[in-house]
mmCIF file of C-alpha atoms in Angstrom:
data_model
loop_
_atom_site.group_PDB
_atom_site.id
_atom_site.type_symbol
_atom_site.label_atom_id
_atom_site.label_comp_id
_atom_site.label_asym_id
_atom_site.label_seq_id
_atom_site.Cartn_x
_atom_site.Cartn_y
_atom_site.Cartn_z
ATOM 1 C CA MET Y 1 19.371 33.152 17.805
ATOM 2 C CA ASP Y 2 20.404 34.718 14.631
ATOM 3 C CA ILE Y 3 22.148 33.113 11.133
ATOM 4 C CA SER Y 4 25.845 34.782 11.709
ATOM 5 C CA ASP Y 5 27.510 31.696 12.570
ATOM 6 C CA ILE Y 6 25.099 29.234 10.224
ATOM 7 C CA ALA Y 7 25.568 31.101 7.041
ATOM 8 C CA THR Y 8 28.529 30.365 4.845
ATOM 9 C CA GLN Y 9 30.451 32.243 2.317
ATOM 10 C CA GLU Y 10 31.147 28.880 0.336
ATOM 11 C CA TYR Y 11 28.352 28.586 -2.261
ATOM 12 C CA ILE Y 12 28.001 27.795 -6.202
ATOM 13 C CA GLU Y 13 27.072 30.819 -8.440
ATOM 14 C CA VAL Y 14 26.119 30.316 -12.189
ATOM 15 C CA ASP Y 15 25.139 33.047 -14.647
ATOM 16 C CA ALA Y 16 21.484 33.625 -15.559
ATOM 17 C CA GLY Y 17 22.266 32.844 -19.330
ATOM 18 C CA GLU Y 18 23.576 29.358 -18.454
ATOM 19 C CA ARG Y 19 22.192 26.323 -19.816
ATOM 20 C CA LEU Y 20 20.146 23.981 -17.692
ATOM 21 C CA GLY Y 21 22.141 20.789 -19.077
ATOM 22 C CA LYS Y 22 25.226 22.739 -17.403
ATOM 23 C CA VAL Y 23 23.102 23.244 -14.086
ATOM 24 C CA ARG Y 24 21.912 19.767 -13.848
ATOM 25 C CA SER Y 25 25.482 18.826 -14.285
ATOM 26 C CA ILE Y 26 26.783 20.973 -11.397
ATOM 27 C CA PHE Y 27 23.735 19.575 -8.909
ATOM 28 C CA ASP Y 28 25.285 15.878 -9.852
ATOM 29 C CA ARG Y 29 29.012 16.685 -9.836
ATOM 30 C CA GLU Y 30 28.406 18.767 -6.664
ATOM 31 C CA ASN Y 31 25.338 18.106 -4.782
ATOM 32 C CA PRO Y 32 24.577 21.401 -3.519
ATOM 33 C CA LYS Y 33 21.427 22.335 -1.496
ATOM 34 C CA GLY Y 34 20.917 25.211 -4.315
ATOM 35 C CA LEU Y 35 22.748 27.516 -6.852
ATOM 36 C CA ILE Y 36 23.043 31.592 -6.585
ATOM 37 C CA VAL Y 37 22.272 32.928 -9.873
ATOM 38 C CA THR Y 38 23.864 35.935 -10.857
ATOM 39 C CA GLU Y 39 23.213 38.437 -13.844
ATOM 40 C CA ASP Y 40 25.869 40.844 -14.928
ATOM 41 C CA GLY Y 41 27.834 40.388 -11.639
ATOM 42 C CA GLU Y 42 24.353 40.965 -9.412
ATOM 43 C CA TYR Y 43 22.215 38.608 -7.181
ATOM 44 C CA ALA Y 44 19.196 37.568 -9.410
ATOM 45 C CA GLY Y 45 17.808 34.439 -7.733
ATOM 46 C CA VAL Y 46 18.325 30.678 -6.580
ATOM 47 C CA ILE Y 47 17.824 27.454 -8.457
ATOM 48 C CA GLY Y 48 16.836 23.952 -6.623
ATOM 49 C CA GLU Y 49 16.505 20.524 -7.889
ATOM 50 C CA ARG Y 50 12.600 21.007 -7.833
ATOM 51 C CA ASP Y 51 12.920 23.760 -10.279
ATOM 52 C CA LEU Y 52 14.899 21.598 -12.472
ATOM 53 C CA VAL Y 53 12.071 19.207 -12.617
ATOM 54 C CA ARG Y 54 9.638 21.753 -13.182
ATOM 55 C CA SER Y 55 11.433 22.912 -16.157
ATOM 56 C CA ARG Y 56 10.381 20.079 -18.195
ATOM 57 C CA ILE Y 57 13.409 18.529 -18.969
ATOM 58 C CA GLU Y 58 14.676 21.137 -21.763
ATOM 59 C CA ASP Y 59 18.697 21.253 -21.414
ATOM 60 C CA GLY Y 60 18.714 24.303 -23.517
ATOM 61 C CA THR Y 61 16.544 26.295 -21.376
ATOM 62 C CA LYS Y 62 18.471 29.380 -19.418
ATOM 63 C CA ALA Y 63 18.669 29.179 -15.759
ATOM 64 C CA SER Y 64 17.153 32.460 -15.635
ATOM 65 C CA VAL Y 65 13.739 30.895 -16.742
ATOM 66 C CA VAL Y 66 13.619 28.754 -13.877
ATOM 67 C CA MET Y 67 15.196 30.512 -10.984
ATOM 68 C CA LYS Y 68 13.157 32.029 -7.999
ATOM 69 C CA SER Y 69 13.702 35.212 -6.608
ATOM 70 C CA ALA Y 70 14.422 34.041 -3.002
ATOM 71 C CA PRO Y 71 14.080 37.025 -0.762
ATOM 72 C CA ARG Y 72 17.542 37.866 0.704
ATOM 73 C CA VAL Y 73 18.224 38.038 4.371
ATOM 74 C CA ASP Y 74 20.505 39.666 6.872
ATOM 75 C CA ARG Y 75 23.395 38.182 8.266
ATOM 76 C CA HIS Y 76 22.298 38.665 12.125
ATOM 77 C CA GLU Y 77 18.408 37.814 11.027
ATOM 78 C CA ASP Y 78 16.575 35.872 13.321
ATOM 79 C CA VAL Y 79 16.625 31.827 12.730
ATOM 80 C CA ARG Y 80 12.978 31.751 12.788
ATOM 81 C CA GLU Y 81 12.255 34.235 10.637
ATOM 82 C CA VAL Y 82 14.917 32.970 7.993
ATOM 83 C CA ALA Y 83 13.018 29.542 8.481
ATOM 84 C CA ARG Y 84 9.950 31.315 7.258
ATOM 85 C CA VAL Y 85 11.473 32.840 4.451
ATOM 86 C CA LEU Y 86 12.661 29.669 3.079
ATOM 87 C CA VAL Y 87 9.309 28.026 3.621
ATOM 88 C CA GLU Y 88 7.268 30.679 1.616
ATOM 89 C CA GLY Y 89 10.050 30.813 -0.885
ATOM 90 C CA GLY Y 90 10.076 27.160 -1.613
ATOM 91 C CA THR Y 91 13.851 27.044 -1.511
ATOM 92 C CA LYS Y 92 16.598 25.528 0.720
ATOM 93 C CA VAL Y 93 18.896 28.368 0.219
ATOM 94 C CA ALA Y 94 18.745 31.818 0.450
ATOM 95 C CA PRO Y 95 21.192 34.990 -0.288
ATOM 96 C CA VAL Y 96 22.669 36.231 2.886
ATOM 97 C CA TYR Y 97 23.385 40.120 2.831
ATOM 98 C CA GLU Y 98 25.707 42.500 4.824
ATOM 99 C CA GLY Y 99 24.588 45.828 4.207
ATOM 100 C CA GLU Y 100 24.182 46.154 0.744
ATOM 101 C CA ASN Y 101 26.411 43.578 -0.348
ATOM 102 C CA LEU Y 102 26.040 39.798 -1.166
ATOM 103 C CA TRP Y 103 27.838 38.125 1.785
ATOM 104 C CA GLY Y 104 27.186 34.435 1.437
ATOM 105 C CA ILE Y 105 24.090 32.067 1.601
ATOM 106 C CA VAL Y 106 22.108 30.172 4.525
ATOM 107 C CA THR Y 107 20.912 26.788 3.832
ATOM 108 C CA ALA Y 108 17.885 24.627 5.454
ATOM 109 C CA ASP Y 109 20.261 21.742 6.597
ATOM 110 C CA ALA Y 110 22.546 24.471 8.347
ATOM 111 C CA ILE Y 111 19.528 25.942 10.270
ATOM 112 C CA LEU Y 112 18.239 22.425 10.922
ATOM 113 C CA GLU Y 113 21.703 21.255 12.648
ATOM 114 C CA ALA Y 114 21.813 24.606 14.432
ATOM 115 C CA VAL Y 115 18.478 23.757 16.359
ATOM 116 C CA LEU Y 116 18.556 19.973 16.186
ATOM 117 C CA ASP Y 117 18.976 19.573 20.221
ATOM 118 C CA SER Y 118 15.661 21.637 20.608
ATOM 119 C CA LEU Y 119 13.377 19.366 18.463
ATOM 120 C CA ASP Y 120 13.328 16.494 20.945
ATOM 121 C CA ALA Y 121 10.141 17.870 22.670
ATOM 122 C CA LEU Y 122 8.181 17.429 18.937
ATOM 123 C CA THR Y 123 6.970 14.307 17.631
ATOM 124 C CA VAL Y 124 6.641 13.345 14.106
ATOM 125 C CA GLU Y 125 2.932 12.859 14.484
ATOM 126 C CA GLN Y 126 2.626 16.525 15.459
ATOM 127 C CA ILE Y 127 4.111 18.254 12.244
ATOM 128 C CA GLN Y 128 4.049 15.330 9.542
ATOM 129 C CA THR Y 129 2.161 15.896 6.421
ATOM 130 C CA GLU Y 130 -1.017 13.699 6.445
ATOM 131 C CA ASP Y 131 -2.464 14.262 2.869
ATOM 132 C CA VAL Y 132 0.267 12.307 1.222
ATOM 133 C CA VAL Y 133 0.521 12.245 -2.812
ATOM 134 C CA THR Y 134 1.676 8.621 -4.052
ATOM 135 C CA VAL Y 135 2.580 6.995 -7.393
ATOM 136 C CA THR Y 136 2.422 3.292 -8.402
ATOM 137 C CA GLU Y 137 5.190 1.314 -9.691
ATOM 138 C CA ASP Y 138 3.607 1.163 -12.984
ATOM 139 C CA ASP Y 139 3.012 4.979 -13.399
ATOM 140 C CA HIS Y 140 5.291 6.728 -16.089
ATOM 141 C CA ILE Y 141 8.020 9.115 -15.166
ATOM 142 C CA GLY Y 142 6.015 11.689 -16.964
ATOM 143 C CA GLN Y 143 3.135 11.254 -14.567
ATOM 144 C CA ALA Y 144 4.980 11.516 -11.755
ATOM 145 C CA ILE Y 145 6.650 14.772 -12.775
ATOM 146 C CA ASN Y 146 3.251 16.156 -13.543
ATOM 147 C CA ARG Y 147 2.430 15.157 -9.883
ATOM 148 C CA LEU Y 148 5.126 16.537 -8.330
ATOM 149 C CA ARG Y 149 4.733 19.920 -10.350
ATOM 150 C CA GLU Y 150 0.910 20.025 -9.380
ATOM 151 C CA ASN Y 151 1.396 19.335 -5.789
ATOM 152 C CA GLY Y 152 4.469 21.472 -5.251
ATOM 153 C CA VAL Y 153 6.460 18.340 -3.438
ATOM 154 C CA SER Y 154 9.656 16.835 -4.094
ATOM 155 C CA ARG Y 155 9.073 13.245 -3.241
ATOM 156 C CA LEU Y 156 6.448 10.792 -3.912
ATOM 157 C CA PRO Y 157 6.238 7.395 -2.118
ATOM 158 C CA VAL Y 158 5.574 4.436 -4.400
ATOM 159 C CA VAL Y 159 3.011 1.914 -3.794
ATOM 160 C CA ASP Y 160 2.209 -1.375 -5.156
ATOM 161 C CA ASP Y 161 -1.557 -2.945 -5.822
ATOM 162 C CA ASP Y 162 -2.181 -3.167 -1.943
ATOM 163 C CA ASP Y 163 -1.379 0.498 -1.507
ATOM 164 C CA SER Y 164 1.910 -0.859 0.647
ATOM 165 C CA LEU Y 165 4.956 1.064 0.349
ATOM 166 C CA VAL Y 166 7.657 -0.225 -1.967
ATOM 167 C CA GLY Y 167 9.682 2.919 -2.857
ATOM 168 C CA VAL Y 168 10.228 6.482 -3.228
ATOM 169 C CA LEU Y 169 10.871 8.575 -6.143
ATOM 170 C CA THR Y 170 12.223 11.959 -5.630
ATOM 171 C CA THR Y 171 13.380 15.065 -8.006
ATOM 172 C CA HIS Y 172 16.858 14.328 -7.019
ATOM 173 C CA ASP Y 173 16.350 10.738 -8.780
ATOM 174 C CA ILE Y 174 15.062 12.290 -11.844
ATOM 175 C CA VAL Y 175 17.786 14.980 -12.030
ATOM 176 C CA ASP Y 176 20.373 12.205 -11.668
ATOM 177 C CA PHE Y 177 18.869 9.930 -14.277
ATOM 178 C CA VAL Y 178 18.839 12.897 -16.660
ATOM 179 C CA VAL Y 179 22.294 13.933 -16.014
ATOM 180 C CA ARG Y 180 23.573 10.284 -16.364
ATOM 181 C CA ASP Y 181 21.297 9.793 -19.678
ATOM 182 C CA ALA Y 182 22.935 12.992 -20.977
ATOM 183 C CA ASP Y 183 26.467 11.593 -20.190
ATOM 184 C CA ARG Y 184 25.730 8.253 -21.977
ATOM 185 C CA GLN Y 185 23.926 9.688 -25.008
ATOM 186 C CA GLY Y 186 26.659 12.458 -25.939
ATOM 187 C CA ARG Y 187 26.234 15.676 -27.502
ATOM 188 C CA GLY Y 188 23.291 16.338 -30.111
ATOM 189 C CA ASP Y 189 19.513 16.061 -30.155
ATOM 190 C CA ARG Y 190 18.215 14.228 -27.313
ATOM 191 C CA ARG Y 191 14.429 15.048 -27.514
ATOM 192 C CA GLY Y 192 13.475 11.427 -28.629
ATOM 193 C CA ASP Y 193 15.515 10.184 -25.607
ATOM 194 C CA LEU Y 194 13.880 12.518 -23.399
ATOM 195 C CA ASP Y 195 10.447 11.590 -24.665
ATOM 196 C CA ARG Y 196 11.312 7.735 -24.120
ATOM 197 C CA MET Y 197 12.361 8.582 -20.613
ATOM 198 C CA LEU Y 198 9.215 10.084 -19.693
ATOM 199 C CA ASP Y 199 7.464 6.801 -21.021
ATOM 200 C CA LEU Y 200 9.560 4.662 -18.213
ATOM 201 C CA PRO Y 201 8.023 3.210 -15.294
ATOM 202 C CA VAL Y 202 8.382 4.948 -11.906
ATOM 203 C CA TYR Y 203 9.660 1.107 -10.951
ATOM 204 C CA ASP Y 204 12.917 2.151 -13.200
ATOM 205 C CA LEU Y 205 13.852 5.188 -11.115
ATOM 206 C CA MET Y 206 12.621 4.673 -7.511
ATOM 207 C CA SER Y 207 14.841 4.321 -4.492
ATOM 208 C CA SER Y 208 14.345 1.108 -2.609
ATOM 209 C CA PRO Y 209 13.987 0.352 0.500
ATOM 210 C CA VAL Y 210 12.729 3.456 1.675
ATOM 211 C CA VAL Y 211 14.117 5.360 4.858
ATOM 212 C CA THR Y 212 11.049 5.958 7.396
ATOM 213 C CA THR Y 213 10.141 6.935 10.451
ATOM 214 C CA THR Y 214 7.348 6.613 12.876
ATOM 215 C CA GLU Y 215 4.520 8.995 14.233
ATOM 216 C CA ASP Y 216 6.095 8.480 17.934
ATOM 217 C CA GLU Y 217 9.470 9.155 16.862
ATOM 218 C CA THR Y 218 11.039 12.536 17.879
ATOM 219 C CA VAL Y 219 11.434 15.215 15.339
ATOM 220 C CA GLU Y 220 15.211 15.159 16.447
ATOM 221 C CA ASP Y 221 15.887 11.687 15.584
ATOM 222 C CA ALA Y 222 13.897 11.996 12.313
ATOM 223 C CA VAL Y 223 15.836 14.737 11.267
ATOM 224 C CA ARG Y 224 19.264 13.154 12.206
ATOM 225 C CA ARG Y 225 18.141 10.417 9.838
ATOM 226 C CA MET Y 226 17.555 12.756 7.089
ATOM 227 C CA LEU Y 227 21.012 14.371 7.502
ATOM 228 C CA ASP Y 228 22.845 11.150 7.870
ATOM 229 C CA ASN Y 229 21.340 9.677 4.791
ATOM 230 C CA ASP Y 230 21.370 13.009 2.846
ATOM 231 C CA ILE Y 231 17.865 13.081 2.168
ATOM 232 C CA SER Y 232 15.062 15.876 2.432
ATOM 233 C CA GLY Y 233 12.309 13.706 3.675
ATOM 234 C CA LEU Y 234 11.124 10.190 5.554
ATOM 235 C CA VAL Y 235 7.842 8.411 4.761
ATOM 236 C CA VAL Y 236 5.996 8.059 7.956
ATOM 237 C CA THR Y 237 4.536 4.393 8.784
ATOM 238 C CA PRO Y 238 2.832 2.961 12.108
ATOM 239 C CA SER Y 239 5.707 0.926 13.034
ATOM 240 C CA GLU Y 240 9.081 -0.222 11.312
ATOM 241 C CA ASP Y 241 7.565 -3.580 9.999
ATOM 242 C CA ASP Y 242 3.983 -1.810 8.976
ATOM 243 C CA GLU Y 243 4.106 -0.476 5.110
ATOM 244 C CA THR Y 244 1.168 1.380 5.348
ATOM 245 C CA ILE Y 245 1.688 5.071 4.816
ATOM 246 C CA THR Y 246 0.437 7.445 7.330
ATOM 247 C CA GLY Y 247 2.207 10.630 6.292
ATOM 248 C CA VAL Y 248 5.417 12.246 4.936
ATOM 249 C CA LEU Y 249 7.811 14.436 7.158
ATOM 250 C CA THR Y 250 10.198 16.846 5.226
ATOM 251 C CA LYS Y 251 12.712 19.075 6.385
ATOM 252 C CA THR Y 252 10.133 22.009 5.086
ATOM 253 C CA ASP Y 253 7.702 20.550 7.448
ATOM 254 C CA VAL Y 254 10.309 21.112 10.323
ATOM 255 C CA LEU Y 255 11.374 24.641 9.164
ATOM 256 C CA ARG Y 256 7.732 25.324 9.279
ATOM 257 C CA ALA Y 257 7.591 24.083 12.947
ATOM 258 C CA LEU Y 258 10.144 26.440 13.834
ATOM 259 C CA THR Y 259 8.094 29.223 13.023
ATOM 260 C CA PHE Y 260 5.033 28.589 15.094
ATOM 261 C CA THR Y 261 4.657 31.080 17.520
ATOM 262 C CA GLU Y 262 5.085 30.259 21.281
ATOM 263 C CA GLU Y 263 2.377 31.764 22.476
ATOM 264 C CA GLY Y 264 -0.184 29.693 20.957
ATOM 265 C CA GLN Y 265 -1.232 32.414 18.448
ATOM 266 C CA MET Y 266 -1.770 32.040 14.662
ATOM 267 C CA ASP Y 267 1.089 32.183 12.526
ATOM 268 C CA VAL Y 268 0.518 32.337 8.569
ATOM 269 C CA GLN Y 269 3.140 30.802 5.996
ATOM 270 C CA ILE Y 270 2.594 31.140 2.195
ATOM 271 C CA THR Y 271 4.129 29.324 -0.422
ATOM 272 C CA ASN Y 272 4.823 30.810 -3.756
ATOM 273 C CA VAL Y 273 4.665 34.178 -2.499
ATOM 274 C CA ALA Y 274 5.339 35.551 -6.187
ATOM 275 C CA LEU Y 275 2.303 34.671 -7.244
ATOM 276 C CA LEU Y 276 0.629 37.590 -5.124
ATOM 277 C CA ASP Y 277 0.075 40.066 -7.781
ATOM 278 C CA THR Y 278 -3.660 40.817 -6.767
ATOM 279 C CA ILE Y 279 -3.275 40.459 -2.929
ATOM 280 C CA SER Y 280 -0.909 41.456 -0.185
ATOM 281 C CA ARG Y 281 0.596 39.097 2.398
ATOM 282 C CA GLU Y 282 -1.269 41.447 5.117
ATOM 283 C CA GLU Y 283 -4.756 40.981 3.404
ATOM 284 C CA ILE Y 284 -4.305 37.011 3.482
ATOM 285 C CA VAL Y 285 -3.464 37.179 6.996
ATOM 286 C CA GLU Y 286 -6.261 39.498 7.847
ATOM 287 C CA GLY Y 287 -8.755 37.329 5.935
ATOM 288 C CA ILE Y 288 -7.951 34.113 7.726
ATOM 289 C CA THR Y 289 -7.891 35.959 11.120
ATOM 290 C CA SER Y 290 -11.443 37.065 10.567
ATOM 291 C CA ILE Y 291 -12.453 33.454 9.971
ATOM 292 C CA ALA Y 292 -10.652 32.096 12.929
ATOM 293 C CA ASP Y 293 -12.164 35.264 15.246
ATOM 294 C CA LYS Y 294 -15.855 33.885 14.215
ATOM 295 C CA TYR Y 295 -15.089 30.634 16.186
ATOM 296 C CA GLN Y 296 -13.063 31.247 19.071
ATOM 297 C CA GLU Y 297 -13.610 27.811 20.403
ATOM 298 C CA MET Y 298 -11.289 26.594 17.900
ATOM 299 C CA GLN Y 299 -7.931 27.829 18.586
ATOM 300 C CA VAL Y 300 -5.704 28.414 15.289
ATOM 301 C CA HIS Y 301 -2.154 27.823 15.928
ATOM 302 C CA HIS Y 302 -0.833 27.898 12.541
ATOM 303 C CA ALA Y 303 -2.084 28.537 8.802
ATOM 304 C CA HIS Y 304 -0.372 27.383 5.538
ATOM 305 C CA VAL Y 305 -1.286 29.108 2.301
ATOM 306 C CA ARG Y 306 -0.263 27.577 -1.088
ATOM 307 C CA PHE Y 307 -0.751 29.067 -4.366
ATOM 308 C CA HIS Y 308 -0.110 27.244 -7.426
ATOM 309 C CA GLU Y 309 -0.276 28.749 -11.053
ATOM 310 C CA HIS Y 310 -1.920 26.898 -13.924
ATOM 311 C CA LYS Y 311 -1.325 27.238 -17.434
ATOM 312 C CA GLU Y 312 -4.830 28.666 -18.256
ATOM 313 C CA LYS Y 313 -5.008 32.605 -18.450
ATOM 314 C CA LEU Y 314 -8.135 34.811 -18.885
ATOM 315 C CA ARG Y 315 -7.175 38.234 -20.523
ATOM 316 C CA GLY Y 316 -3.472 37.747 -19.594
ATOM 317 C CA THR Y 317 -4.514 36.787 -15.730
ATOM 318 C CA PRO Y 318 -3.488 33.280 -14.966
ATOM 319 C CA LEU Y 319 -5.663 30.638 -13.069
ATOM 320 C CA ILE Y 320 -4.559 30.104 -9.642
ATOM 321 C CA GLN Y 321 -5.146 27.363 -6.983
ATOM 322 C CA CYS Y 322 -5.142 28.509 -3.390
ATOM 323 C CA GLN Y 323 -5.207 25.798 -0.921
ATOM 324 C CA ILE Y 324 -5.479 26.934 2.950
ATOM 325 C CA ARG Y 325 -4.713 24.581 5.832
ATOM 326 C CA LEU Y 326 -5.186 25.447 9.508
ATOM 327 C CA ARG Y 327 -3.643 23.401 12.383
ATOM 328 C CA THR Y 328 -6.278 24.105 15.320
ATOM 329 C CA ASN Y 329 -6.728 22.798 18.954
ATOM 330 C CA ARG Y 330 -9.528 20.896 17.235
ATOM 331 C CA GLY Y 331 -7.328 19.259 14.613
ATOM 332 C CA GLN Y 332 -6.691 20.472 11.032
ATOM 333 C CA VAL Y 333 -9.275 21.698 8.521
ATOM 334 C CA ALA Y 334 -8.827 22.937 5.102
ATOM 335 C CA GLY Y 335 -10.414 24.799 1.952
ATOM 336 C CA THR Y 336 -9.171 25.029 -1.597
ATOM 337 C CA GLY Y 337 -10.499 27.136 -4.537
ATOM 338 C CA GLU Y 338 -9.313 28.412 -7.978
ATOM 339 C CA GLY Y 339 -9.746 31.910 -9.678
ATOM 340 C CA TYR Y 340 -8.363 34.059 -12.205
ATOM 341 C CA GLY Y 341 -5.316 35.644 -10.140
ATOM 342 C CA ALA Y 342 -4.297 35.227 -6.552
ATOM 343 C CA ASP Y 343 -7.006 37.668 -5.021
ATOM 344 C CA HIS Y 344 -9.868 35.437 -6.251
ATOM 345 C CA ALA Y 345 -8.375 32.146 -5.746
ATOM 346 C CA PHE Y 346 -7.861 32.833 -2.074
ATOM 347 C CA HIS Y 347 -11.451 34.184 -1.142
ATOM 348 C CA VAL Y 348 -12.903 31.137 -3.212
ATOM 349 C CA ALA Y 349 -10.762 28.687 -1.030
ATOM 350 C CA ALA Y 350 -11.580 31.323 2.312
ATOM 351 C CA ASP Y 351 -15.072 30.444 1.302
ATOM 352 C CA THR Y 352 -14.755 26.730 1.318
ATOM 353 C CA LEU Y 353 -12.709 26.828 4.556
ATOM 354 C CA GLU Y 354 -15.257 28.578 6.336
ATOM 355 C CA ARG Y 355 -17.845 26.032 5.039
ATOM 356 C CA ASN Y 356 -15.347 23.162 6.585
ATOM 357 C CA VAL Y 357 -14.959 25.214 9.842
ATOM 358 C CA LEU Y 358 -18.645 25.304 10.311
ATOM 359 C CA GLU Y 359 -18.882 21.542 9.526
ATOM 360 C CA LEU Y 360 -16.329 20.835 11.741
ATOM 361 C CA LYS Y 361 -17.964 22.777 14.570
ATOM 362 C CA GLY Y 362 -21.144 21.125 14.013
ATOM 363 C CA LEU Y 363 -19.429 17.723 14.548
ATOM 364 C CA ILE Y 364 -17.800 18.772 17.663
ATOM 365 C CA ALA Y 365 -21.142 19.998 18.829
ATOM 366 C CA ASP Y 366 -22.859 16.399 18.063
ATOM 367 C CA GLU Y 367 -20.416 14.629 19.536
ATOM 368 C CA GLN Y 368 -20.736 16.819 22.715
ATOM 369 C CA TYR Y 369 -24.523 16.473 22.500
ATOM 370 C CA ARG Y 370 -23.960 12.621 22.270
ATOM 371 C CA GLY Y 371 -21.713 12.663 25.298
ATOM 372 C CA GLN Y 372 -24.345 14.680 27.328
ATOM 373 C CA LEU Y 373 -27.249 12.254 26.170
ATOM 374 C CA LEU Y 374 -25.036 9.082 27.316
ATOM 375 C CA ARG Y 375 -24.323 10.555 30.718
ATOM 376 C CA LYS Y 376 -28.060 11.115 31.297
ATOM 377 C CA LEU Y 377 -29.073 7.922 29.824
ATOM 378 C CA GLY Y 378 -26.627 6.482 32.524
ATOM 379 C CA GLU Y 379 -28.156 8.133 35.432
ATOM 380 C CA LEU Y 380 -31.420 6.541 34.869
#
């Protein structure tokens, strides 16, 4: 299935020199999935709501500073490949080209709607993100923004003192508040107002009640709920009446699931590919494959590699954090590391990953030994 019938020529375009204050107003007024940024009439990149939050709320910043260079896709590209491009680019929209000309865009929602009927074979538990980043009602908005940026997520479940789910804070909530605050304050220097906003408690901006799903629900039903409520993710709970958080399911998780290979072979997804300045995608795949090949009893079906850039630099090279997560027939295993440059960070993370794989393999062997011992004792 290709995207020829999914792509659209209806999109919003902004100039690279446009102020972010104007860009936020466009998001609030039009509610687009993303904006196409042009410079001198040529495609330059895309902007999503998450990019606006990462911009530290400075209205005078130019659009070009926060835009992403989302890879362009062909109008007849396969849906699975486009899903991979969106996941790796960390965006919900990609430019669609016909030949050398910008034809339109394709969105994550359009892809999900097109494949909706085929998602009934998956359950939420199979593809949810289990490592959930949360905030409390009393945390400040500034703290929440840092948590969103550092973890590369677009939503934070809000918990009370008992770790029960009481709300959710999203990048959309923050952008929406900033735009409404700008309209209320009018023109002029708003730096003091924005500083006070960062000191507000999460409780003031969070959405409640929360739209949720359960682990045994089909992904099809969960995605329908996202589309019906015009939201990008659901908090996962054990049941409708239980407010304990067991995971989060986002549209990105579903897109990533679309790229899994049907043959059971490993598929590698990379988030923030723009940081790959000192290592290639092929080298990353080769490195993970070499680890997987050493432990063939553990079949790796999918690998997710995420890079995050810190402000610290050494002789111009930024400090990079690399997170590697493998989905295997034995469960999930991960490794994290930091280094100057993507190459260094990846190899540190890969070393940690291999140690964790060995530990998991040892635990499995111990369980098998205990099982054999119990069977022998039972025969006595």
